[in-house]
Amino acid sequence: MMMMRRIISERATCVSKNFILRSSASRFHGESLDSSVSPVLIPGVHVFHCQDAVGIVAKLSDCIAAKGGNILGYDVFVPENNNVFYSRSEFIFDPVKWPREQMSEDFQAIAQRFGAMNSVVRVPSIDPKYKIALLLSKQDHCLVEMLHRWQDGKLPVDITCVISNHERASNTHVMRFLERHGIPYHYVATTKDNKREDEILDLVKDTDFLVLARYMQILSGKFLKGYGKDVINIHHGLLPSFKGGYPAKQAFDAGVKLIGATSHFVTEELDAGPIIEQMVESVSHRDNLRSFVQKSEDLEKKCLTKAIKSYCELRVLPYGANKTVVF
Ligand SMILES: Nc1nc2c(c(=O)[nH]1)N[C@@H](CN(C=O)c1ccc(C(=O)N[C@@H](CCC(=O)O)C(=O)O)cc1)CN2
């Protein structure tokens, strides 16, 4: 699982959109700025994971402050009996005073100083959006939700393509939406004996991560190794219960009083990867299988989009063998 293991030093590009935060009365270095002369400030996020040591927060916060950055939020997690340190900081800064390339170098220097296992910085208004491909089978409610959240800007990603082992008529809502937005749809028919993973790998080679939005084919270890980046799945059940197919029916047959959905990283073992997000809803004797399925589908749509948003905002970090820290 390659979650966020990249030490990213993206190339600076011009500020791609007017995503500017004017500091009306913000202060840094003690100067008080009024809106007539204040520089344009833009948001940045930095996540850090290293062996615990004294002075990490001081070094990281000084790195930001020394370049005139102003920290707006700072989360730290140091687990008990485990000598590791996690942090996520949100800050605003003047890209003229702190050029993007220099920012990567400055955080990289601290990462080297502490032998960090993870140090990722992102400036949403400068850095390229994450490129993702969406894989699905027959049901498309998760895909539709993802497309609508992407359309209303809540999912800051570039969808490079949609891949499915089911064909869809061109006059369907999904296909018309994809055509309108220039998102290619690839029908890759799979069989038990031929999962056509090499073709899928070729289609997704330029993405930053993959999203399985009800893709009902088990990906091989060879595929996951070959892809080498994160794959995020939505399971319409409350893992680790009810792994595998038809979890809503498994839950119904088990007489549960809570149903749920789980978004997790995909590993070779089915439905066993580190959990990113879970959502639950009560059910009762008054529910039937149809309402179990309907409630599960409503939960999984929300759970998946929240997990993808958290991932894009650098809130998700690997923790131990099979857990996550989600700031
Ligand atoms: N390596 C992994 N691949 C996939 C995972 C995973 O965790 N690791 N998650 C699944 C999604 N999934 C549940 O969320 C799931 C998908 C498929 C099956 C299953 O039994 N598939 C059958 C074929 C079913 C069909 O063709 O309709 C099979 O592959 O034999 C169970 C659970 C996505 N991939």
Short mmCIF file of C-alpha atoms and ligand atoms in Angstrom, two decimals:
data_model
loop_
_atom_site.label_atom_id
_atom_site.label_comp_id
_atom_site.label_asym_id
_atom_site.label_seq_id
_atom_site.Cartn_x
_atom_site.Cartn_y
_atom_site.Cartn_z
CA MET A 1 0.00 0.00 0.00
CA MET A 2 1.65 3.07 -1.24
CA MET A 3 -0.51 5.47 0.73
CA MET A 4 0.93 8.91 0.44
CA ARG A 5 4.47 7.56 0.66
CA ARG A 6 5.60 9.98 -1.94
CA ILE A 7 7.84 12.84 -0.82
CA ILE A 8 6.26 15.28 -3.17
CA SER A 9 8.24 18.15 -4.58
CA GLU A 10 5.85 19.24 -7.23
CA ARG A 11 7.14 21.74 -9.69
CA ALA A 12 5.84 25.22 -9.09
CA THR A 13 3.34 26.37 -11.65
CA CYS A 14 1.71 29.73 -11.95
CA VAL A 15 -1.18 30.27 -9.58
CA SER A 16 -3.78 28.45 -11.60
CA LYS A 17 -6.88 30.21 -10.41
CA ASN A 18 -7.94 33.17 -8.44
CA PHE A 19 -8.11 31.01 -5.32
CA ILE A 20 -6.74 33.82 -3.26
CA LEU A 21 -7.25 34.58 0.38
CA ARG A 22 -6.85 38.31 0.97
CA SER A 23 -5.70 38.98 4.48
CA SER A 24 -8.02 41.77 5.51
CA ALA A 25 -6.51 42.11 8.94
CA SER A 26 -4.22 39.12 9.31
CA ARG A 27 -0.98 39.62 11.17
CA PHE A 28 2.36 37.95 10.79
CA HIS A 29 5.75 39.04 12.04
CA GLY A 30 3.81 41.50 14.19
CA GLU A 31 2.99 43.68 11.21
CA SER A 32 -0.61 44.71 11.01
CA LEU A 33 -1.84 44.67 7.41
CA ASP A 34 -4.84 46.44 6.05
CA SER A 35 -6.53 45.22 2.92
CA SER A 36 -5.13 48.01 0.78
CA VAL A 37 -1.51 46.84 0.98
CA SER A 38 -1.75 43.19 2.16
CA PRO A 39 -0.16 40.56 -0.07
CA VAL A 40 -2.36 37.85 -1.53
CA LEU A 41 -2.22 34.84 0.77
CA ILE A 42 -3.01 31.31 -0.37
CA PRO A 43 -3.59 28.12 1.63
CA GLY A 44 -1.15 25.26 2.01
CA VAL A 45 -1.28 21.91 3.80
CA HIS A 46 1.60 19.86 5.15
CA VAL A 47 1.53 16.38 6.68
CA PHE A 48 4.43 14.79 8.50
CA HIS A 49 5.16 11.33 9.92
CA CYS A 50 8.41 10.44 11.66
CA GLN A 51 9.84 8.86 14.77
CA ASP A 52 8.83 11.00 17.75
CA ALA A 53 11.41 13.49 18.99
CA VAL A 54 11.55 16.75 20.89
CA GLY A 55 11.26 19.87 18.76
CA ILE A 56 9.40 18.62 15.68
CA VAL A 57 6.48 21.04 16.05
CA ALA A 58 8.93 23.87 16.76
CA LYS A 59 10.92 23.14 13.61
CA LEU A 60 7.84 22.74 11.41
CA SER A 61 6.07 25.83 12.73
CA ASP A 62 9.27 27.88 12.48
CA CYS A 63 9.72 26.70 8.88
CA ILE A 64 6.30 28.18 8.07
CA ALA A 65 6.66 31.35 10.19
CA ALA A 66 10.17 32.12 8.93
CA LYS A 67 8.71 32.58 5.45
CA GLY A 68 5.82 34.70 6.70
CA GLY A 69 3.35 31.82 6.71
CA ASN A 70 0.47 31.93 9.20
CA ILE A 71 -0.66 28.62 10.70
CA LEU A 72 -4.46 28.36 10.85
CA GLY A 73 -4.72 24.77 12.09
CA TYR A 74 -2.34 22.21 13.52
CA ASP A 75 -3.17 18.59 14.40
CA VAL A 76 -0.65 16.36 16.16
CA PHE A 77 -0.98 12.67 17.06
CA VAL A 78 1.60 10.76 19.11
CA PRO A 79 0.15 7.33 19.97
CA GLU A 80 0.75 5.81 23.41
CA ASN A 81 3.53 3.21 23.60
CA ASN A 82 4.51 3.91 20.01
CA ASN A 83 7.39 6.24 19.35
CA VAL A 84 5.94 7.87 16.24
CA PHE A 85 4.75 11.39 15.48
CA TYR A 86 2.06 12.53 13.04
CA SER A 87 1.06 16.08 12.23
CA ARG A 88 -1.03 17.99 9.75
CA SER A 89 -0.84 21.75 9.45
CA GLU A 90 -2.97 24.19 7.46
CA PHE A 91 -1.45 27.59 6.79
CA ILE A 92 -1.70 30.61 4.54
CA PHE A 93 1.30 32.20 2.90
CA ASP A 94 2.44 34.70 0.30
CA PRO A 95 3.72 32.76 -2.74
CA VAL A 96 5.95 35.73 -3.61
CA LYS A 97 7.70 35.47 -0.22
CA TRP A 98 7.68 31.65 -0.23
CA PRO A 99 7.87 30.27 -3.77
CA ARG A 100 6.39 26.80 -4.21
CA GLU A 101 9.72 25.17 -5.12
CA GLN A 102 11.39 26.67 -2.05
CA MET A 103 8.53 25.42 0.14
CA SER A 104 9.15 21.84 -0.98
CA GLU A 105 12.86 22.20 -0.33
CA ASP A 106 12.28 23.70 3.13
CA PHE A 107 9.95 20.90 4.24
CA GLN A 108 12.22 18.30 2.62
CA ALA A 109 15.13 19.57 4.73
CA ILE A 110 13.10 19.02 7.91
CA ALA A 111 11.99 15.61 6.65
CA GLN A 112 15.64 14.66 6.26
CA ARG A 113 16.52 16.15 9.66
CA PHE A 114 13.98 13.85 11.36
CA GLY A 115 14.26 10.89 8.98
CA ALA A 116 10.59 11.28 8.14
CA MET A 117 8.66 8.30 6.76
CA ASN A 118 6.22 10.76 5.18
CA SER A 119 6.33 14.47 4.43
CA VAL A 120 3.83 15.78 1.88
CA VAL A 121 3.00 19.38 1.14
CA ARG A 122 0.23 20.60 -1.11
CA VAL A 123 -0.85 24.03 -2.26
CA PRO A 124 -4.29 23.40 -3.81
CA SER A 125 -4.31 26.61 -5.84
CA ILE A 126 -0.90 25.90 -7.41
CA ASP A 127 -0.40 22.14 -7.47
CA PRO A 128 -2.04 19.99 -10.13
CA LYS A 129 -5.24 18.30 -8.92
CA TYR A 130 -4.96 14.59 -8.19
CA LYS A 131 -5.72 12.54 -11.29
CA ILE A 132 -8.05 9.63 -10.62
CA ALA A 133 -9.79 6.89 -12.55
CA LEU A 134 -13.08 5.41 -11.35
CA LEU A 135 -13.80 1.70 -11.70
CA LEU A 136 -17.30 0.25 -11.37
CA SER A 137 -19.39 -2.73 -12.33
CA LYS A 138 -23.17 -2.70 -12.75
CA GLN A 139 -24.43 -0.33 -10.05
CA ASP A 140 -23.61 3.29 -10.70
CA HIS A 141 -25.04 5.13 -7.66
CA CYS A 142 -21.52 5.65 -6.25
CA LEU A 143 -20.23 6.86 -9.59
CA VAL A 144 -23.16 9.27 -9.98
CA GLU A 145 -22.52 10.67 -6.48
CA MET A 146 -18.81 11.09 -7.24
CA LEU A 147 -19.57 12.85 -10.54
CA HIS A 148 -22.07 15.21 -8.90
CA ARG A 149 -19.68 16.08 -6.05
CA TRP A 150 -16.91 16.59 -8.61
CA GLN A 151 -19.22 18.82 -10.64
CA ASP A 152 -20.10 20.98 -7.63
CA GLY A 153 -16.42 21.31 -6.72
CA LYS A 154 -16.53 19.28 -3.50
CA LEU A 155 -14.16 16.69 -4.97
CA PRO A 156 -11.06 18.57 -6.18
CA VAL A 157 -9.83 15.90 -8.59
CA ASP A 158 -9.33 15.40 -12.30
CA ILE A 159 -11.28 12.33 -13.44
CA THR A 160 -9.20 10.91 -16.29
CA CYS A 161 -11.61 8.10 -17.18
CA VAL A 162 -14.28 5.69 -16.00
CA ILE A 163 -13.69 1.96 -16.45
CA SER A 164 -16.37 -0.70 -16.14
CA ASN A 165 -16.79 -4.37 -16.86
CA HIS A 166 -20.38 -3.55 -17.79
CA GLU A 167 -21.46 -1.81 -20.96
CA ARG A 168 -23.82 1.17 -20.67
CA ALA A 169 -26.21 2.53 -23.28
CA SER A 170 -25.15 5.89 -24.63
CA ASN A 171 -28.52 7.47 -23.79
CA THR A 172 -28.18 6.91 -20.02
CA HIS A 173 -27.71 9.75 -17.51
CA VAL A 174 -24.20 8.59 -16.66
CA MET A 175 -23.04 8.28 -20.24
CA ARG A 176 -24.53 11.63 -21.22
CA PHE A 177 -22.83 13.26 -18.22
CA LEU A 178 -19.46 11.73 -19.08
CA GLU A 179 -19.78 12.76 -22.72
CA ARG A 180 -20.75 16.32 -21.72
CA HIS A 181 -17.66 16.59 -19.53
CA GLY A 182 -15.29 14.83 -21.92
CA ILE A 183 -14.61 11.95 -19.52
CA PRO A 184 -13.86 8.72 -21.45
CA TYR A 185 -15.80 5.55 -20.56
CA HIS A 186 -13.94 2.30 -21.15
CA TYR A 187 -15.95 -0.93 -21.24
CA VAL A 188 -13.45 -3.65 -20.31
CA ALA A 189 -15.42 -6.89 -20.27
CA THR A 190 -13.92 -9.27 -17.71
CA THR A 191 -14.46 -12.97 -17.24
CA LYS A 192 -13.53 -15.25 -14.34
CA ASP A 193 -10.51 -16.35 -16.34
CA ASN A 194 -9.56 -13.01 -17.84
CA LYS A 195 -9.75 -9.93 -15.65
CA ARG A 196 -7.92 -7.90 -18.37
CA GLU A 197 -5.81 -6.21 -15.72
CA ASP A 198 -3.00 -5.30 -18.11
CA GLU A 199 -5.44 -3.24 -20.19
CA ILE A 200 -6.76 -1.56 -17.05
CA LEU A 201 -3.21 -0.82 -15.88
CA ASP A 202 -2.51 0.86 -19.20
CA LEU A 203 -5.64 2.99 -18.92
CA VAL A 204 -4.77 4.17 -15.40
CA LYS A 205 -0.99 4.52 -15.65
CA ASP A 206 -1.09 8.35 -15.46
CA THR A 207 -3.40 8.57 -12.43
CA ASP A 208 -2.40 9.44 -8.86
CA PHE A 209 -4.83 6.98 -7.27
CA LEU A 210 -7.82 4.77 -8.19
CA VAL A 211 -11.34 4.66 -6.82
CA LEU A 212 -13.38 1.44 -6.89
CA ALA A 213 -16.98 2.66 -6.89
CA ARG A 214 -18.67 -0.76 -6.64
CA TYR A 215 -16.16 -2.57 -8.83
CA MET A 216 -17.04 -6.21 -8.28
CA GLN A 217 -13.82 -7.76 -9.49
CA ILE A 218 -11.07 -8.75 -7.07
CA LEU A 219 -7.81 -7.06 -8.13
CA SER A 220 -4.76 -9.31 -8.13
CA GLY A 221 -1.61 -8.64 -6.11
CA LYS A 222 0.16 -8.37 -9.47
CA PHE A 223 -2.17 -5.56 -10.50
CA LEU A 224 -1.77 -3.70 -7.20
CA LYS A 225 2.01 -4.04 -7.35
CA GLY A 226 2.05 -3.03 -11.00
CA TYR A 227 -0.04 0.04 -10.32
CA GLY A 228 2.04 0.90 -7.25
CA LYS A 229 -0.19 3.71 -5.96
CA ASP A 230 -3.21 3.87 -3.69
CA VAL A 231 -6.51 2.22 -4.57
CA ILE A 232 -9.56 3.18 -2.51
CA ASN A 233 -12.65 0.97 -2.33
CA ILE A 234 -16.17 1.39 -0.95
CA HIS A 235 -17.69 -1.66 0.71
CA HIS A 236 -21.40 -1.51 1.44
CA GLY A 237 -20.97 -3.17 4.79
CA LEU A 238 -19.43 -2.40 8.18
CA LEU A 239 -16.04 -4.08 7.87
CA PRO A 240 -14.61 -6.27 9.18
CA SER A 241 -18.08 -7.78 9.31
CA PHE A 242 -19.69 -9.10 6.15
CA LYS A 243 -16.71 -9.15 3.82
CA GLY A 244 -17.17 -10.23 0.22
CA GLY A 245 -20.22 -10.06 -1.93
CA TYR A 246 -23.78 -9.06 -0.89
CA PRO A 247 -22.94 -7.60 2.55
CA ALA A 248 -26.41 -6.03 2.91
CA LYS A 249 -28.00 -9.48 2.62
CA GLN A 250 -25.43 -10.93 5.00
CA ALA A 251 -26.35 -8.19 7.50
CA PHE A 252 -30.07 -8.72 6.97
CA ASP A 253 -29.74 -12.45 7.51
CA ALA A 254 -27.68 -11.78 10.65
CA GLY A 255 -30.43 -9.58 12.16
CA VAL A 256 -28.12 -6.61 12.82
CA LYS A 257 -29.40 -3.34 14.28
CA LEU A 258 -26.75 -1.21 12.64
CA ILE A 259 -25.77 -1.27 8.98
CA GLY A 260 -22.91 0.60 7.45
CA ALA A 261 -20.49 1.35 4.70
CA THR A 262 -16.70 1.26 4.80
CA SER A 263 -14.19 3.02 2.61
CA HIS A 264 -10.77 1.41 2.77
CA PHE A 265 -7.48 1.05 0.98
CA VAL A 266 -7.38 -1.94 -1.32
CA THR A 267 -4.89 -4.68 -0.49
CA GLU A 268 -4.47 -8.10 -2.02
CA GLU A 269 -6.62 -9.61 0.71
CA LEU A 270 -10.27 -8.86 -0.02
CA ASP A 271 -11.92 -6.13 2.08
CA ALA A 272 -9.05 -6.20 4.59
CA GLY A 273 -7.17 -2.98 3.82
CA PRO A 274 -6.74 -0.03 6.22
CA ILE A 275 -10.08 1.66 6.89
CA ILE A 276 -10.39 5.33 5.94
CA GLU A 277 -14.03 6.16 6.75
CA GLN A 278 -17.13 4.38 8.03
CA MET A 279 -20.75 5.47 8.27
CA VAL A 280 -23.61 3.70 10.03
CA GLU A 281 -27.41 3.84 10.29
CA SER A 282 -29.85 2.02 12.57
CA VAL A 283 -32.10 -0.67 11.21
CA SER A 284 -34.86 -2.63 12.94
CA HIS A 285 -37.27 -5.51 12.59
CA ARG A 286 -39.38 -3.14 10.46
CA ASP A 287 -36.69 -3.10 7.76
CA ASN A 288 -36.62 -5.60 4.94
CA LEU A 289 -33.83 -6.56 2.58
CA ARG A 290 -34.84 -3.83 0.15
CA SER A 291 -34.55 -1.11 2.82
CA PHE A 292 -31.25 -2.63 4.01
CA VAL A 293 -29.91 -2.32 0.47
CA GLN A 294 -31.31 1.20 0.00
CA LYS A 295 -29.89 2.45 3.31
CA SER A 296 -26.53 0.80 2.53
CA GLU A 297 -26.37 2.48 -0.87
CA ASP A 298 -27.15 5.89 0.65
CA LEU A 299 -24.40 5.38 3.24
CA GLU A 300 -21.79 4.16 0.79
CA LYS A 301 -22.22 7.13 -1.52
CA LYS A 302 -21.54 9.57 1.31
CA CYS A 303 -18.81 7.42 2.85
CA LEU A 304 -16.87 7.15 -0.40
CA THR A 305 -16.97 10.85 -1.24
CA LYS A 306 -15.96 11.79 2.31
CA ALA A 307 -13.03 9.36 2.15
CA ILE A 308 -11.85 10.71 -1.22
CA LYS A 309 -12.14 14.31 0.02
CA SER A 310 -10.13 13.46 3.15
CA TYR A 311 -7.50 11.74 1.04
CA CYS A 312 -7.18 14.74 -1.31
CA GLU A 313 -6.88 17.07 1.69
CA LEU A 314 -3.93 15.01 3.02
CA ARG A 315 -5.91 13.94 6.09
CA VAL A 316 -5.21 10.19 5.69
CA LEU A 317 -1.90 8.67 6.81
CA PRO A 318 -0.79 5.06 7.30
CA TYR A 319 -0.67 4.02 10.99
CA GLY A 320 0.90 0.74 11.99
CA ALA A 321 0.38 -2.42 10.01
CA ASN A 322 -3.22 -1.93 9.00
CA LYS A 323 -4.70 1.28 10.38
CA THR A 324 -4.89 4.91 9.37
CA VAL A 325 -4.63 8.27 11.03
CA VAL A 326 -7.40 10.48 9.64
CA PHE A 327 -7.01 14.10 10.75
N1 LIG B 1 -7.62 -7.05 -4.10
C1 LIG B 1 -8.82 -6.49 -3.83
N2 LIG B 1 -9.71 -6.30 -4.83
C2 LIG B 1 -10.92 -5.74 -4.55
C3 LIG B 1 -11.26 -5.40 -3.24
C4 LIG B 1 -10.28 -5.62 -2.20
O1 LIG B 1 -10.50 -5.29 -1.01
N3 LIG B 1 -9.09 -6.17 -2.54
N4 LIG B 1 -12.53 -4.90 -2.95
C5 LIG B 1 -13.52 -5.25 -3.96
C6 LIG B 1 -14.91 -4.73 -3.77
N5 LIG B 1 -15.72 -5.76 -3.13
C7 LIG B 1 -16.32 -5.39 -1.96
O2 LIG B 1 -16.29 -4.22 -1.61
C8 LIG B 1 -15.94 -7.05 -3.70
C9 LIG B 1 -15.80 -7.24 -5.05
C10 LIG B 1 -15.99 -8.51 -5.60
C11 LIG B 1 -16.35 -9.58 -4.81
C12 LIG B 1 -16.55 -10.90 -5.44
O3 LIG B 1 -16.87 -11.88 -4.80
N6 LIG B 1 -16.34 -10.93 -6.77
C13 LIG B 1 -16.47 -12.17 -7.57
C14 LIG B 1 -17.14 -11.87 -8.91
C15 LIG B 1 -18.48 -11.15 -8.68
C16 LIG B 1 -19.09 -10.75 -10.01
O4 LIG B 1 -18.45 -11.00 -11.06
O5 LIG B 1 -20.20 -10.21 -9.97
C17 LIG B 1 -15.06 -12.67 -7.88
O6 LIG B 1 -14.19 -11.80 -8.19
O7 LIG B 1 -14.90 -13.88 -7.86
C18 LIG B 1 -16.49 -9.39 -3.46
C19 LIG B 1 -16.31 -8.13 -2.89
C20 LIG B 1 -13.04 -4.83 -5.32
N7 LIG B 1 -11.80 -5.51 -5.56
#
